[in-house]
PDB file of C-alpha atoms in Angstrom:
ATOM      1  CA  UNK A 173      68.807 -21.995  25.361  1.00  0.00           C
ATOM      2  CA  UNK A 174      68.307 -25.002  23.103  1.00  0.00           C
ATOM      3  CA  UNK A 175      66.638 -22.777  20.498  1.00  0.00           C
ATOM      4  CA  UNK A 176      69.565 -20.369  20.329  1.00  0.00           C
ATOM      5  CA  UNK A 177      72.674 -22.533  20.735  1.00  0.00           C
ATOM      6  CA  UNK A 178      74.060 -25.853  19.590  1.00  0.00           C
ATOM      7  CA  UNK A 179      73.170 -28.700  22.002  1.00  0.00           C
ATOM      8  CA  UNK A 180      76.736 -28.946  23.373  1.00  0.00           C
ATOM      9  CA  UNK A 181      76.932 -25.213  23.955  1.00  0.00           C
ATOM     10  CA  UNK A 182      73.491 -25.074  25.645  1.00  0.00           C
ATOM     11  CA  UNK A 183      74.403 -27.970  27.963  1.00  0.00           C
ATOM     12  CA  UNK A 184      77.613 -26.206  29.007  1.00  0.00           C
ATOM     13  CA  UNK A 185      75.748 -22.976  29.705  1.00  0.00           C
ATOM     14  CA  UNK A 186      73.168 -24.826  31.794  1.00  0.00           C
ATOM     15  CA  UNK A 187      75.823 -26.601  33.856  1.00  0.00           C
ATOM     16  CA  UNK A 188      78.074 -23.548  34.252  1.00  0.00           C
ATOM     17  CA  UNK A 189      80.965 -25.285  32.476  1.00  0.00           C
ATOM     18  CA  UNK A 190      83.661 -23.144  30.857  1.00  0.00           C
ATOM     19  CA  UNK A 191      83.071 -22.726  27.125  1.00  0.00           C
ATOM     20  CA  UNK A 192      85.922 -22.865  24.654  1.00  0.00           C
ATOM     21  CA  UNK A 193      85.682 -21.180  21.246  1.00  0.00           C
ATOM     22  CA  UNK A 194      84.547 -23.430  18.417  1.00  0.00           C
ATOM     23  CA  UNK A 195      86.118 -23.187  15.001  1.00  0.00           C
ATOM     24  CA  UNK A 196      84.974 -24.674  11.733  1.00  0.00           C
ATOM     25  CA  UNK A 197      87.023 -24.757   8.572  1.00  0.00           C
ATOM     26  CA  UNK A 198      84.045 -24.147   6.298  1.00  0.00           C
ATOM     27  CA  UNK A 199      80.505 -22.949   6.968  1.00  0.00           C
ATOM     28  CA  UNK A 200      77.891 -21.275   4.845  1.00  0.00           C
ATOM     29  CA  UNK A 201      76.261 -18.247   6.457  1.00  0.00           C
ATOM     30  CA  UNK A 202      73.163 -16.710   4.902  1.00  0.00           C
ATOM     31  CA  UNK A 203      70.813 -13.881   5.718  1.00  0.00           C
ATOM     32  CA  UNK A 204      67.132 -13.551   4.988  1.00  0.00           C
ATOM     33  CA  UNK A 205      65.386 -10.229   5.368  1.00  0.00           C
ATOM     34  CA  UNK A 206      61.847  -9.022   4.938  1.00  0.00           C
ATOM     35  CA  UNK A 207      61.439  -6.871   1.856  1.00  0.00           C
ATOM     36  CA  UNK A 208      59.663  -3.539   2.544  1.00  0.00           C
ATOM     37  CA  UNK A 209      59.945  -4.071   6.301  1.00  0.00           C
ATOM     38  CA  UNK A 210      59.421  -0.366   7.096  1.00  0.00           C
ATOM     39  CA  UNK A 211      56.217  -0.217   5.049  1.00  0.00           C
ATOM     40  CA  UNK A 212      54.906  -3.362   6.769  1.00  0.00           C
ATOM     41  CA  UNK A 213      55.787  -1.902  10.162  1.00  0.00           C
ATOM     42  CA  UNK A 214      53.802   1.241   9.342  1.00  0.00           C
ATOM     43  CA  UNK A 215      50.785  -0.721   8.070  1.00  0.00           C
ATOM     44  CA  UNK A 216      50.460  -2.980  11.132  1.00  0.00           C
ATOM     45  CA  UNK A 217      49.781  -2.178  14.772  1.00  0.00           C
ATOM     46  CA  UNK A 218      52.434  -3.189  17.306  1.00  0.00           C
ATOM     47  CA  UNK A 219      50.367  -6.251  18.260  1.00  0.00           C
ATOM     48  CA  UNK A 220      49.859  -7.276  14.631  1.00  0.00           C
ATOM     49  CA  UNK A 221      53.570  -6.799  13.903  1.00  0.00           C
ATOM     50  CA  UNK A 222      54.570  -8.898  16.895  1.00  0.00           C
ATOM     51  CA  UNK A 223      52.167 -11.649  15.849  1.00  0.00           C
ATOM     52  CA  UNK A 224      53.443 -11.541  12.260  1.00  0.00           C
ATOM     53  CA  UNK A 225      57.106 -11.774  13.321  1.00  0.00           C
ATOM     54  CA  UNK A 226      56.351 -14.643  15.721  1.00  0.00           C
ATOM     55  CA  UNK A 227      54.607 -16.593  12.944  1.00  0.00           C
ATOM     56  CA  UNK A 228      57.322 -15.792  10.414  1.00  0.00           C
ATOM     57  CA  UNK A 229      60.261 -16.758  12.610  1.00  0.00           C
ATOM     58  CA  UNK A 230      58.490 -19.951  13.703  1.00  0.00           C
ATOM     59  CA  UNK A 231      58.319 -20.965  10.026  1.00  0.00           C
ATOM     60  CA  UNK A 232      62.005 -20.153   9.529  1.00  0.00           C
ATOM     61  CA  UNK A 233      63.015 -21.989  12.721  1.00  0.00           C
ATOM     62  CA  UNK A 234      61.041 -25.058  11.617  1.00  0.00           C
ATOM     63  CA  UNK A 235      62.713 -24.969   8.203  1.00  0.00           C
ATOM     64  CA  UNK A 236      66.144 -24.714   9.883  1.00  0.00           C
ATOM     65  CA  UNK A 237      65.405 -27.831  11.931  1.00  0.00           C
ATOM     66  CA  UNK A 238      64.239 -29.726   8.834  1.00  0.00           C
ATOM     67  CA  UNK A 239      67.461 -28.890   6.972  1.00  0.00           C
ATOM     68  CA  UNK A 240      69.755 -29.361  10.005  1.00  0.00           C
ATOM     69  CA  UNK A 241      70.802 -25.711   9.964  1.00  0.00           C
ATOM     70  CA  UNK A 242      71.733 -23.460  12.867  1.00  0.00           C
ATOM     71  CA  UNK A 243      69.947 -20.154  13.490  1.00  0.00           C
ATOM     72  CA  UNK A 244      72.725 -17.728  14.316  1.00  0.00           C
ATOM     73  CA  UNK A 245      70.655 -14.637  15.087  1.00  0.00           C
ATOM     74  CA  UNK A 246      67.407 -12.806  14.479  1.00  0.00           C
ATOM     75  CA  UNK A 247      67.589  -9.021  14.484  1.00  0.00           C
ATOM     76  CA  UNK A 248      64.543  -7.016  13.459  1.00  0.00           C
ATOM     77  CA  UNK A 249      63.776  -8.008   9.908  1.00  0.00           C
ATOM     78  CA  UNK A 250      66.890 -10.151   9.409  1.00  0.00           C
ATOM     79  CA  UNK A 251      67.224 -13.886  10.062  1.00  0.00           C
ATOM     80  CA  UNK A 252      70.780 -15.276   9.951  1.00  0.00           C
ATOM     81  CA  UNK A 253      71.491 -19.002   9.642  1.00  0.00           C
ATOM     82  CA  UNK A 254      74.470 -21.271   9.025  1.00  0.00           C
ATOM     83  CA  UNK A 255      75.009 -24.703   7.575  1.00  0.00           C
ATOM     84  CA  UNK A 256      77.789 -27.131   8.510  1.00  0.00           C
ATOM     85  CA  UNK A 257      77.633 -25.948  12.140  1.00  0.00           C
ATOM     86  CA  UNK A 258      75.585 -28.518  14.050  1.00  0.00           C
ATOM     87  CA  UNK A 259      76.980 -31.492  12.168  1.00  0.00           C
ATOM     88  CA  UNK A 260      79.300 -32.173   9.273  1.00  0.00           C
ATOM     89  CA  UNK A 261      77.370 -31.483   6.082  1.00  0.00           C
ATOM     90  CA  UNK A 262      79.359 -32.258   2.933  1.00  0.00           C
ATOM     91  CA  UNK A 263      76.760 -30.468   0.802  1.00  0.00           C
ATOM     92  CA  UNK A 264      76.126 -27.584   3.194  1.00  0.00           C
ATOM     93  CA  UNK A 265      75.772 -24.960   0.465  1.00  0.00           C
ATOM     94  CA  UNK A 266      73.045 -27.050  -1.173  1.00  0.00           C
ATOM     95  CA  UNK A 267      71.268 -27.346   2.194  1.00  0.00           C
ATOM     96  CA  UNK A 268      71.391 -23.582   2.638  1.00  0.00           C
ATOM     97  CA  UNK A 269      69.925 -23.082  -0.849  1.00  0.00           C
ATOM     98  CA  UNK A 270      67.196 -25.669  -0.221  1.00  0.00           C
ATOM     99  CA  UNK A 271      66.365 -23.905   3.034  1.00  0.00           C
ATOM    100  CA  UNK A 272      66.098 -20.537   1.280  1.00  0.00           C
ATOM    101  CA  UNK A 273      63.811 -21.947  -1.417  1.00  0.00           C
ATOM    102  CA  UNK A 274      61.601 -23.869   1.042  1.00  0.00           C
ATOM    103  CA  UNK A 275      61.388 -20.933   3.453  1.00  0.00           C
ATOM    104  CA  UNK A 276      60.500 -18.496   0.667  1.00  0.00           C
ATOM    105  CA  UNK A 277      57.764 -20.848  -0.534  1.00  0.00           C
ATOM    106  CA  UNK A 278      56.404 -21.404   2.993  1.00  0.00           C
ATOM    107  CA  UNK A 279      56.366 -17.689   3.787  1.00  0.00           C
ATOM    108  CA  UNK A 280      54.545 -16.857   0.547  1.00  0.00           C
ATOM    109  CA  UNK A 281      51.328 -18.238   2.057  1.00  0.00           C
ATOM    110  CA  UNK A 282      51.794 -16.404   5.379  1.00  0.00           C
ATOM    111  CA  UNK A 283      49.455 -13.440   5.694  1.00  0.00           C
ATOM    112  CA  UNK A 284      50.783 -10.299   7.345  1.00  0.00           C
ATOM    113  CA  UNK A 285      47.516 -10.200   9.283  1.00  0.00           C
ATOM    114  CA  UNK A 286      45.278 -13.317   9.224  1.00  0.00           C
ATOM    115  CA  UNK A 287      42.219 -11.153   9.841  1.00  0.00           C
ATOM    116  CA  UNK A 288      42.913  -8.929   6.793  1.00  0.00           C
ATOM    117  CA  UNK A 289      44.046 -10.799   3.689  1.00  0.00           C
ATOM    118  CA  UNK A 290      44.139  -7.528   1.707  1.00  0.00           C
ATOM    119  CA  UNK A 291      47.483  -6.729   3.383  1.00  0.00           C
ATOM    120  CA  UNK A 292      49.023  -9.681   1.544  1.00  0.00           C
ATOM    121  CA  UNK A 293      52.085 -11.761   2.331  1.00  0.00           C
ATOM    122  CA  UNK A 294      55.715 -10.867   2.965  1.00  0.00           C
ATOM    123  CA  UNK A 295      58.518 -11.307   0.496  1.00  0.00           C
ATOM    124  CA  UNK A 296      61.963 -12.468   1.638  1.00  0.00           C
ATOM    125  CA  UNK A 297      65.411 -11.559   0.310  1.00  0.00           C
ATOM    126  CA  UNK A 298      68.256 -14.021   0.747  1.00  0.00           C
ATOM    127  CA  UNK A 299      71.971 -13.399   0.583  1.00  0.00           C
TER     128      UNK A 299
END
């Protein structure tokens, strides 16, 4: 639960406490997706694809923690994150941009399949 929700929200879920909606005046929400996802999916076996996605999303999760960002959701080839959610972040848009740049750089060295470097590395799109 702690990986998917804010600490307060996870604690309430664990204890069975009623959860009230949370509102924020301003947040920055961004999406990152894997470019050419369908082609990658066709080139890799199911096991290779699962391993690749695990390694990729671990990198993105680690980058979120470093920047103090909240991972909103991961669906297929899309990773959604938000700044100014876990704590007040006066420069939350800058944090989101730094995350996108750092994540793109970190993922550039990630091989689709560590046993076959000829398959190359993924490319991310951010919006």
